[in-house]
Coordinates of C-alpha atoms in Angstrom, one line a residue:
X1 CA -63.0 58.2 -6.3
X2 CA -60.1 60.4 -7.6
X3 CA -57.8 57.1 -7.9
X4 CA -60.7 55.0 -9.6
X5 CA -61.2 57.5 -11.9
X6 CA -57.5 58.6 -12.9
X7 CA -57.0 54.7 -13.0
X8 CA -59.9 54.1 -15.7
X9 CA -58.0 56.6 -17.5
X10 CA -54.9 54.6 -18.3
X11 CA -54.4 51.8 -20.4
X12 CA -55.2 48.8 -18.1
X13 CA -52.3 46.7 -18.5
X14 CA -50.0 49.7 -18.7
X15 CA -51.7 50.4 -14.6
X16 CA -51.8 47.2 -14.1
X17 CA -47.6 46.8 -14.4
X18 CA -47.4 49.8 -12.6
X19 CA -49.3 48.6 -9.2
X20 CA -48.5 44.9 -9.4
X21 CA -45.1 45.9 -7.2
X22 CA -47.4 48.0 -5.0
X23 CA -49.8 45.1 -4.6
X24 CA -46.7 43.0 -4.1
X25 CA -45.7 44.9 -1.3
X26 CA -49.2 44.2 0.7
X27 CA -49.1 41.6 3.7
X28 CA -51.9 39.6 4.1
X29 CA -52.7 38.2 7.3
X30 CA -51.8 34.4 5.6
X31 CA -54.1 33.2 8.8
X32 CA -57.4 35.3 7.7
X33 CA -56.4 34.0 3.7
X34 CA -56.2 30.3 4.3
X35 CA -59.5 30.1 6.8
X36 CA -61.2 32.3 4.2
X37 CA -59.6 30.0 1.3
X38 CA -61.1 27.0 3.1
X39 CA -64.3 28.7 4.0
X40 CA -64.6 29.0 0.1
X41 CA -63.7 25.1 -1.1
X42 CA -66.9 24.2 1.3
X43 CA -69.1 26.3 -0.5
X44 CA -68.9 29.7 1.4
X45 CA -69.0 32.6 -0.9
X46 CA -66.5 34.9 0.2
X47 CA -66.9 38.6 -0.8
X48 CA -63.9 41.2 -1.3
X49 CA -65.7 45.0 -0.2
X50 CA -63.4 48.0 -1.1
X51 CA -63.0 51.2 -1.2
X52 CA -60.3 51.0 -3.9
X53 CA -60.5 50.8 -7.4
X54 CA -62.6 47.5 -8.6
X55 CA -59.7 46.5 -10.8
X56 CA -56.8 47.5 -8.1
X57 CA -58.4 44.9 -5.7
X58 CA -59.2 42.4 -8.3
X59 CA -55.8 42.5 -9.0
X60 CA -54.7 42.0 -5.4
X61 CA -57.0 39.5 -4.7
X62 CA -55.6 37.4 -7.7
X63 CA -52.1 38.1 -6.7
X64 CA -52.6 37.0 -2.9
X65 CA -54.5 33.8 -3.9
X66 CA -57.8 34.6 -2.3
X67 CA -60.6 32.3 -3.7
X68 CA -62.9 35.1 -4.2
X69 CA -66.4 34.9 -5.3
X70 CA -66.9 38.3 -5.8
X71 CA -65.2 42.1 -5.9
X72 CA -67.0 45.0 -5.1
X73 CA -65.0 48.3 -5.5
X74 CA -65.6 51.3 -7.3
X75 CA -66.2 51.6 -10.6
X76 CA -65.8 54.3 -12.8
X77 CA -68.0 54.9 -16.0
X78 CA -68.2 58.2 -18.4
X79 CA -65.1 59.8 -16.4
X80 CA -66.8 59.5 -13.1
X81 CA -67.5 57.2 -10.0
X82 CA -70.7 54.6 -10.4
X83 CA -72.5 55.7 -7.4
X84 CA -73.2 54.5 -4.9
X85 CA -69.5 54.2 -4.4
X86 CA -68.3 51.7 -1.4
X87 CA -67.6 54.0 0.8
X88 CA -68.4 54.3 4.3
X89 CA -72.2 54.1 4.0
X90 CA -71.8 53.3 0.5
X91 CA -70.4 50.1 1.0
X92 CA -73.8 48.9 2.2
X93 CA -76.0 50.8 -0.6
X94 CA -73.6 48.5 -3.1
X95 CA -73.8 45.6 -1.9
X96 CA -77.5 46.2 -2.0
X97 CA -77.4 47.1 -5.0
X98 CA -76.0 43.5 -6.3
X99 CA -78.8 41.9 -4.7
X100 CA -77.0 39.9 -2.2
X101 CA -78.3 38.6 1.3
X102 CA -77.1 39.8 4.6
X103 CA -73.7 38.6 4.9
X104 CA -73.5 36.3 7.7
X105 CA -70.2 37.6 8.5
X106 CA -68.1 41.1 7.7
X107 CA -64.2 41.7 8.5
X108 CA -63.3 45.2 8.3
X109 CA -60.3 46.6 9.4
X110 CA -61.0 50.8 9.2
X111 CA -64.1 53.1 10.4
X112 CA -65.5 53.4 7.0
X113 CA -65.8 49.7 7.4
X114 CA -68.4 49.9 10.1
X115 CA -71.7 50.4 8.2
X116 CA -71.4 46.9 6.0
X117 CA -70.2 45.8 9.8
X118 CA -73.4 46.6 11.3
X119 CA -75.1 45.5 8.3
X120 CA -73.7 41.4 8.4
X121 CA -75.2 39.0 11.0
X122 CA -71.5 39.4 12.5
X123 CA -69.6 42.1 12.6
X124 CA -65.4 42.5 13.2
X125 CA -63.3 44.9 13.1
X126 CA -59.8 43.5 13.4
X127 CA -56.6 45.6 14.1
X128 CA -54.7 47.4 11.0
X129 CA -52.0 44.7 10.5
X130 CA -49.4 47.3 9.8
X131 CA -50.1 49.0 13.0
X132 CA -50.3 45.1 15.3
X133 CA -47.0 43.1 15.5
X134 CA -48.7 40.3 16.2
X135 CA -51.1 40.5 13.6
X136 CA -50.8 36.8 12.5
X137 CA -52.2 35.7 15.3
X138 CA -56.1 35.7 14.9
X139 CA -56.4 35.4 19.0
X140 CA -55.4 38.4 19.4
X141 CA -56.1 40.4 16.4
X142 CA -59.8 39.4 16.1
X143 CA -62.3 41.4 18.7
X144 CA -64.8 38.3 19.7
X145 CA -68.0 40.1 21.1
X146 CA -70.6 38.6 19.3
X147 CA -73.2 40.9 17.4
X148 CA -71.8 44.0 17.2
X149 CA -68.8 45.8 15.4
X150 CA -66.2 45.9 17.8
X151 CA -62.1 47.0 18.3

């Protein structure tokens, strides 16, 4: 909340220089980008849930070519987080709060993730990529026990 807030603080493009090289430094898994690129071009809508600043991720998402339909991060308005914040349990309690359906499927990659993983149809939790050095290889990143939030 800190980082959202000291970000709404500065003049957005002036931030917005400032993280790009940061952003450029991020490693998607280019696997888990093109099935959820495809996934999206048949009609799929494919939602971005963080914990980071709305605006950091936007930004990320735009950079890394992810066909988005959404962003949910946290938002700050009047000098302080928009609650409920997507954290942990929070990240449930927003996407709530946007109205959206159960989400037939929910990648996480940290605990805080597991709430909004319980919450979808399908739950995974896949291995930090910059802990796995075979992270692009989905068969063994991905945890494949059906209906439940797994490692």
């Amino acid at each position: 909340r800190w980082s959202a807030r000291t970000l709404a603080a500065a003049p957005q493009e002036q931030a917005r220089a400032a993280l790009l090289p940061a952003l450029q430094g991020v490693a998607p898994r280019r696997w888990l980008f093109d099935e959820l690129n495809a996934a999206a071009a048949r009609g799929v809508q494919v939602w971005v849930v963080s914990a980071s600043p709305r605006p950091v991720v936007s930004w990320g998402v735009a950079l890394h070519d992810l066909r988005a339909t959404g962003v949910v991060g946290i938002e700050v308005a009047d000098g302080a987080a928009v609650e409920p914040a997507p954290v942990g349990w929070g990240k449930v309690a927003a996407w709530q709060a946007l109205g959206l359906p159960t989400p037939a499927l929910a990648l996480g990659d940290s605990q805080w993730d597991g709430p909004l993983l319980a919450m979808a149809e399908r739950g995974v939790l896949l291995v930090k990529a910059s802990r796995d050095p075979i992270a692009n290889q989905p068969s063994r990143d991905i945890a494949r026990d059906p209906g439940r939030a797994t490692r």
